[in-house]
Amino acid sequence: MHTYVFLSGILIMTYFMVIAKRLPPLISSFRLQSLFLFLFTVSLAISGGEPSLYVVAGLILILKVILIPTLLLRIIKKIKVNENLGFFMNPQLSLFTALLLTYLSYLFTFRVMNLIDRMQAASFALALCVTLLGLFIMVFRIKALSQIVGLLVMENGLFLTAVTMCRGLPFIVEFSTFLDIFISVIILGVFVYRINTLFTHIDVNKLDNLKG
Amino acid sequence: MLNLFNTSIAFLLDPLSFFFVFTILLISLASAIYSVGYLQGEYSLRKRLYGWVLFAAFIVSMLFVVTVNNALIFLISWEAMSLLSYFLVIFDQKNEKSISAGIIYLVMTHIGTAFIIASFLIMYKYSGSFDFAAIKAACQNIPVFTKNLVFIFLLIGFGTKAGIVPLHIWLPYAHPQAPSHISSLMSGVMIKTAIYGIIRFIIFILGIESLWWGNLILIIAIISCLVGVIYALMEHDLKKLLAYHSVENIGIILLGIGASMVFIKLKLTVLAVLALSVGLYHLINHAIFKGLLFLCAGSVYKATGTGDMEKFGGLIKKMPQTALAFLFGAMAISALPPLNGFVSEWLTLQVFFIGAFSVSSGLKIFFAICASLLALTGGLAASCFVKAFGITFLAMPRSAKAKEAVEAGLSMKIGMFFLAFFTVVFGLGAAVVFKILAKVSQSVLAGELAPINFSLNNFTINIQEGNFVYLSVPQIALILAIILLITATLIYLFTGKVKKYGTWNCGYYKLTPRNEYTATAFSKPFRIAFGFFLKPYRKTEKLRESFYHVKTFKYETHTTSIFQEYIYKPILAFTFGSARFIRKIQPGSIHLYIAYIFATIVALIVLIKIF
């Protein structure tokens, strides 16, 4: 039963991120989402008894719950920009769209995938929904940091897919993915910092001068 | 597609391949000797070494093209040949024209290669192997429609490389820009590998399916002949002029091959072999004299620093040996006896005469028209080389550079006279050469035909028994020599003392180069006669002091290149137009790009039910 609680936690945190108006709440919601993901993975590891999943869960805890959000929050403090996210679509309409996307992934899971195991079906629908919403955040939020968070949310969704469909990827793949994520966050953080010093803003929609 | 790379290189050494290997090596040898002197002083040592490495690799790739036994290896060598020749075209990198010429060449040749690859893959679908023998066996099972498609693809693919009209546009750009010894290789040999491709893949492997194949090739060939020679007449850049003549001569070669395809389908075995041998004969002849002419053009270019004929003149006094070699080439390409070009063009005409008597109704007229147009082509080619030789070598120098020209170096002269020698050999030894070529064509058509024999002896080609059509070049040469001797004697005996005047001076006391006949003026009658095709326009500009006294006079004339104007320009305009239209979805907004991905994923999720 507790796995459903964790899954709902992930979903609710994703909705929080969709309606978040400022950067710090967005990042805190991401931290909480990752925490639920960590708990979910641990519960799977206990029920499945796979030792490698414990290590992966540990990595989630260290990277996605502690290190990355802290790093992002520090960047926000450092570059001193307006903390508002900047919307292409207001939070109410975003939430409505998010609900529609959730329904779409639900439909997809049950009509197309024909998953029999209810628990697996639910978590797959959820994973798909989280991936789509990560993409949604990347598209409809203006500040460059929200693109990074959107990418991280998508990664969480993909991890969830892997873990529910086939009990996680091989450990080495998982490990390298985490490393990639961490490094990409660092690089993107540096980029955001540089963009800010160069243009005095981090509004992605203003960066549209094509080169060449 | 599993065994794609599991192919070992095997060579196909049949007479056809040997014939092409011989042609390639013959021209390469002359070109290599020539290049020693030609590159000297033009480029630094490092550049020259680079040039020689490319040159050698280019020759090897051509040899591979004509000898390999596997369609995949063929494609690789073909592509290697194209790329190496591209690098040779842009060898003179300082010249901006070379770069744009190189790009035109690269684009055209890759369009051709794409068609060849497509046709090979279609054949592979039926054979399951890239081996020539396997493909040949499988071609029996290909349905007619597919076979037609493969034929069209092969024709476009190889036609692009050969330079048939309207795919010829890269030739006049690429050939003149390459260093001259490379031009002679490209024009003399490389475009012939496309003819090899047509013979090997269409006649030998695919097999002639319908009569219209041969007719189509004949039509394209005769158009290429005329278009090539008319454009050559209008051209005043010596190397470009030669490049247009390559279009013309490829047309003549294809006349032989196309006629052969018609005869194969009509089961006229003797004529099929005859026509193919004639095509091959003109092929090697063209390789020799076009190679020679490009080498001579290179000597003139090196001596004067320009290719513009209006700047030449009087070079026969400065460079007598180059002029002599050029004269050999010009006579050969104009089909004057007793040189090699005469033999093959005469034979091509005979093929059409005999063909017209052997086929029925409609084809009769078609063959007659081909023959008459070929005759017209020959006449125009001759007048074109009167222009090329006269304007370049005769009269007075038109520019300071032409006045200071010096004779080419030793190695260049060896290269030129080596080929000039062969124009004579392939003319006088026509009977022997033809006997060999008949064997080559018989081997190509062996599957189609019963073995046959030509009645040949050492001096005469008797191309059909009973009709008494025969040719003996040594006899002609002898008669010509006797006539020449008699005329000279008569002149010497009856005119007595030789008086020297300035040529065409009309009693005027002092002639300057400005009084000379120009290439533009020479070609004017043709510009008017073919006005419907060339669409010339001219601009005159007069500055008058008074009504009676014109101070300066400017005259400009251009011809419209209708293929570029009406075929390539619309295609390019369409391509750029659609690119501009599509560019609207590229605003540079990162959000929008991610939104495309997002929309695509959502659409896929929604639509997956349908699929």
CSV table of N, CA and C in Angstrom, one decimal, chain B residues 414-491:
chain,number,residue,atom,x,y,z
B,414,ILE,N,57.1,16.0,-75.3
B,414,ILE,CA,57.0,14.6,-75.5
B,414,ILE,C,55.6,14.1,-75.3
B,415,GLY,N,55.0,14.6,-74.2
B,415,GLY,CA,53.6,14.2,-73.9
B,415,GLY,C,52.7,14.5,-75.1
B,416,MET,N,52.8,15.6,-75.7
B,416,MET,CA,51.9,16.0,-76.8
B,416,MET,C,52.2,15.2,-78.0
B,417,PHE,N,53.5,15.0,-78.4
B,417,PHE,CA,53.8,14.3,-79.6
B,417,PHE,C,53.5,12.8,-79.5
B,418,PHE,N,53.6,12.3,-78.2
B,418,PHE,CA,53.3,10.9,-78.0
B,418,PHE,C,51.8,10.7,-78.5
B,419,LEU,N,50.9,11.5,-78.0
B,419,LEU,CA,49.5,11.4,-78.4
B,419,LEU,C,49.3,11.7,-79.9
B,420,ALA,N,50.0,12.7,-80.4
B,420,ALA,CA,49.9,13.1,-81.8
B,420,ALA,C,50.2,11.9,-82.7
B,421,PHE,N,51.3,11.2,-82.2
B,421,PHE,CA,51.7,10.0,-82.9
B,421,PHE,C,50.6,8.9,-83.0
B,422,PHE,N,49.9,8.8,-81.8
B,422,PHE,CA,48.8,7.8,-81.8
B,422,PHE,C,47.6,8.2,-82.7
B,423,THR,N,47.4,9.5,-82.9
B,423,THR,CA,46.3,9.9,-83.8
B,423,THR,C,46.6,9.4,-85.2
B,424,VAL,N,47.9,9.3,-85.5
B,424,VAL,CA,48.2,8.8,-86.8
B,424,VAL,C,48.1,7.3,-86.8
B,425,VAL,N,48.7,6.7,-85.7
B,425,VAL,CA,48.7,5.2,-85.7
B,425,VAL,C,47.2,4.7,-85.8
B,426,PHE,N,46.3,5.3,-85.0
B,426,PHE,CA,45.0,4.8,-85.0
B,426,PHE,C,44.2,5.1,-86.2
B,427,GLY,N,44.8,6.1,-87.0
B,427,GLY,CA,44.2,6.3,-88.3
B,427,GLY,C,44.7,5.3,-89.4
B,428,LEU,N,46.0,5.2,-89.5
B,428,LEU,CA,46.6,4.4,-90.5
B,428,LEU,C,46.4,2.9,-90.2
B,429,GLY,N,46.4,2.5,-88.9
B,429,GLY,CA,46.3,1.1,-88.6
B,429,GLY,C,44.8,0.7,-88.3
B,430,ALA,N,43.9,1.5,-88.9
B,430,ALA,CA,42.5,1.3,-88.6
B,430,ALA,C,42.0,-0.2,-88.7
B,431,ALA,N,42.5,-0.8,-89.8
B,431,ALA,CA,42.0,-2.2,-90.0
B,431,ALA,C,42.4,-3.1,-88.8
B,432,VAL,N,43.6,-3.0,-88.4
B,432,VAL,CA,44.1,-3.8,-87.3
B,432,VAL,C,43.3,-3.5,-86.0
B,433,VAL,N,43.2,-2.2,-85.7
B,433,VAL,CA,42.5,-1.8,-84.5
B,433,VAL,C,41.1,-2.3,-84.5
B,434,PHE,N,40.5,-2.2,-85.7
B,434,PHE,CA,39.1,-2.5,-85.8
B,434,PHE,C,38.9,-4.0,-85.5
B,435,LYS,N,39.8,-4.8,-86.0
B,435,LYS,CA,39.7,-6.2,-85.8
B,435,LYS,C,39.7,-6.6,-84.3
B,436,ILE,N,40.6,-5.9,-83.6
B,436,ILE,CA,40.7,-6.1,-82.1
B,436,ILE,C,39.4,-5.7,-81.5
B,437,LEU,N,38.9,-4.5,-81.9
B,437,LEU,CA,37.7,-4.0,-81.2
B,437,LEU,C,36.5,-4.8,-81.5
B,438,ALA,N,36.4,-5.4,-82.7
B,438,ALA,CA,35.4,-6.3,-83.1
B,438,ALA,C,35.4,-7.5,-82.1
B,439,LYS,N,36.6,-8.0,-81.7
B,439,LYS,CA,36.6,-9.1,-80.8
B,439,LYS,C,36.1,-8.7,-79.4
B,440,VAL,N,36.5,-7.4,-79.0
B,440,VAL,CA,36.0,-6.9,-77.7
B,440,VAL,C,34.4,-6.9,-77.7
B,441,SER,N,33.9,-6.3,-78.8
B,441,SER,CA,32.4,-6.2,-78.8
B,441,SER,C,31.7,-7.6,-78.9
B,442,GLN,N,32.4,-8.5,-79.6
B,442,GLN,CA,31.8,-9.8,-79.6
B,442,GLN,C,31.7,-10.4,-78.3
B,443,SER,N,32.8,-10.2,-77.5
B,443,SER,CA,32.8,-10.8,-76.1
B,443,SER,C,31.7,-10.1,-75.3
B,444,VAL,N,31.4,-8.8,-75.5
B,444,VAL,CA,30.4,-8.2,-74.7
B,444,VAL,C,29.0,-8.8,-75.1
B,445,LEU,N,28.8,-9.0,-76.4
B,445,LEU,CA,27.5,-9.4,-76.9
B,445,LEU,C,27.4,-10.9,-77.0
B,446,ALA,N,28.4,-11.6,-76.4
B,446,ALA,CA,28.5,-13.1,-76.6
B,446,ALA,C,27.2,-13.8,-76.2
B,447,GLY,N,26.6,-13.3,-75.1
B,447,GLY,CA,25.3,-13.9,-74.6
B,447,GLY,C,24.2,-13.7,-75.6
B,448,GLU,N,24.3,-12.7,-76.4
B,448,GLU,CA,23.2,-12.3,-77.2
B,448,GLU,C,23.3,-12.9,-78.6
B,449,LEU,N,24.5,-13.1,-79.0
B,449,LEU,CA,24.8,-13.4,-80.4
B,449,LEU,C,25.6,-14.7,-80.7
B,450,ALA,N,25.4,-15.2,-81.9
B,450,ALA,CA,26.3,-16.2,-82.3
B,450,ALA,C,27.6,-15.6,-82.8
B,451,PRO,N,28.7,-16.3,-82.7
B,451,PRO,CA,30.0,-15.7,-83.1
B,451,PRO,C,29.9,-15.4,-84.6
B,452,ILE,N,30.5,-14.2,-85.0
B,452,ILE,CA,30.5,-13.9,-86.4
B,452,ILE,C,31.9,-13.4,-86.7
B,453,ASN,N,32.1,-13.2,-88.0
B,453,ASN,CA,33.4,-12.7,-88.4
B,453,ASN,C,33.3,-11.6,-89.4
B,454,PHE,N,34.2,-10.6,-89.3
B,454,PHE,CA,34.3,-9.6,-90.3
B,454,PHE,C,35.3,-10.0,-91.3
B,455,SER,N,35.1,-9.6,-92.5
B,455,SER,CA,36.2,-9.9,-93.4
B,455,SER,C,37.2,-8.7,-93.4
B,456,LEU,N,38.3,-9.0,-92.9
B,456,LEU,CA,39.3,-8.0,-92.7
B,456,LEU,C,40.6,-8.4,-93.3
B,457,ASN,N,41.3,-7.5,-93.9
B,457,ASN,CA,42.7,-7.8,-94.1
B,457,ASN,C,43.5,-6.7,-93.6
B,458,ASN,N,44.7,-6.6,-93.9
B,458,ASN,CA,45.6,-5.8,-93.1
B,458,ASN,C,45.4,-4.3,-93.4
B,459,PHE,N,44.8,-4.0,-94.5
B,459,PHE,CA,44.7,-2.5,-94.9
B,459,PHE,C,43.3,-2.0,-95.0
B,460,THR,N,42.4,-2.9,-95.1
B,460,THR,CA,41.1,-2.5,-95.5
B,460,THR,C,40.0,-3.0,-94.5
B,461,ILE,N,39.1,-2.2,-94.1
B,461,ILE,CA,38.0,-2.6,-93.4
B,461,ILE,C,36.8,-2.8,-94.3
B,462,ASN,N,36.4,-4.1,-94.4
B,462,ASN,CA,35.3,-4.4,-95.3
B,462,ASN,C,34.1,-4.7,-94.4
B,463,ILE,N,33.3,-3.6,-94.1
B,463,ILE,CA,32.3,-3.8,-93.0
B,463,ILE,C,31.1,-4.6,-93.3
B,464,GLN,N,30.8,-4.7,-94.6
B,464,GLN,CA,29.7,-5.7,-94.9
B,464,GLN,C,30.0,-6.3,-96.2
B,465,GLU,N,29.9,-7.6,-96.2
B,465,GLU,CA,30.2,-8.3,-97.5
B,465,GLU,C,29.0,-8.1,-98.4
B,466,GLY,N,29.3,-8.0,-99.7
B,466,GLY,CA,28.2,-7.8,-100.7
B,466,GLY,C,27.8,-6.4,-100.9
B,467,ASN,N,28.0,-5.5,-99.9
B,467,ASN,CA,27.6,-4.1,-100.1
B,467,ASN,C,28.8,-3.3,-100.6
B,468,PHE,N,30.0,-3.9,-100.5
B,468,PHE,CA,31.2,-3.2,-101.0
B,468,PHE,C,31.4,-1.9,-100.3
B,469,VAL,N,31.2,-1.9,-99.0
B,469,VAL,CA,31.6,-0.7,-98.2
B,469,VAL,C,32.9,-1.0,-97.6
B,470,TYR,N,33.9,-0.3,-98.0
B,470,TYR,CA,35.2,-0.6,-97.4
B,470,TYR,C,36.0,0.7,-97.3
B,471,LEU,N,37.0,0.6,-96.4
B,471,LEU,CA,37.8,1.8,-96.1
B,471,LEU,C,39.2,1.4,-96.0
B,472,SER,N,40.1,2.1,-96.7
B,472,SER,CA,41.5,1.8,-96.5
B,472,SER,C,42.2,3.2,-96.3
B,473,VAL,N,42.5,3.4,-95.0
B,473,VAL,CA,43.1,4.6,-94.7
B,473,VAL,C,44.5,4.9,-95.3
B,474,PRO,N,45.4,3.9,-95.3
B,474,PRO,CA,46.7,4.1,-96.0
B,474,PRO,C,46.5,4.5,-97.4
B,475,GLN,N,45.5,3.9,-98.1
B,475,GLN,CA,45.3,4.4,-99.5
B,475,GLN,C,44.9,5.8,-99.6
B,476,ILE,N,44.0,6.2,-98.7
B,476,ILE,CA,43.6,7.6,-98.7
B,476,ILE,C,44.8,8.5,-98.4
B,477,ALA,N,45.6,8.1,-97.4
B,477,ALA,CA,46.8,8.9,-97.1
B,477,ALA,C,47.7,9.1,-98.3
B,478,LEU,N,47.8,7.9,-99.0
B,478,LEU,CA,48.7,8.0,-100.2
B,478,LEU,C,48.2,8.9,-101.2
B,479,ILE,N,46.9,8.8,-101.5
B,479,ILE,CA,46.3,9.7,-102.5
B,479,ILE,C,46.4,11.1,-102.1
B,480,LEU,N,46.1,11.4,-100.8
B,480,LEU,CA,46.3,12.8,-100.3
B,480,LEU,C,47.7,13.3,-100.5
B,481,ALA,N,48.6,12.4,-100.2
B,481,ALA,CA,50.0,12.8,-100.3
B,481,ALA,C,50.4,13.1,-101.7
B,482,ILE,N,49.9,12.3,-102.6
B,482,ILE,CA,50.2,12.5,-104.0
B,482,ILE,C,49.6,13.8,-104.5
B,483,ILE,N,48.3,14.0,-104.1
B,483,ILE,CA,47.6,15.3,-104.6
B,483,ILE,C,48.4,16.5,-104.1
B,484,LEU,N,48.8,16.4,-102.8
B,484,LEU,CA,49.5,17.5,-102.2
B,484,LEU,C,50.8,17.8,-103.0
B,485,LEU,N,51.5,16.7,-103.3
B,485,LEU,CA,52.8,16.8,-103.9
B,485,LEU,C,52.6,17.4,-105.3
B,486,ILE,N,51.6,16.9,-106.0
B,486,ILE,CA,51.3,17.4,-107.4
B,486,ILE,C,51.0,18.9,-107.3
B,487,THR,N,50.1,19.3,-106.4
B,487,THR,CA,49.8,20.7,-106.3
B,487,THR,C,51.0,21.5,-106.0
B,488,ALA,N,51.8,21.0,-105.0
B,488,ALA,CA,53.0,21.8,-104.7
B,488,ALA,C,53.9,22.0,-105.9
B,489,THR,N,54.0,20.9,-106.6
B,489,THR,CA,54.9,21.0,-107.8
B,489,THR,C,54.4,21.9,-108.8
B,490,LEU,N,53.1,21.8,-109.0
B,490,LEU,CA,52.4,22.7,-110.0
B,490,LEU,C,52.6,24.2,-109.6
B,491,ILE,N,52.4,24.5,-108.4
B,491,ILE,CA,52.5,25.8,-107.9
B,491,ILE,C,53.9,26.3,-108.1
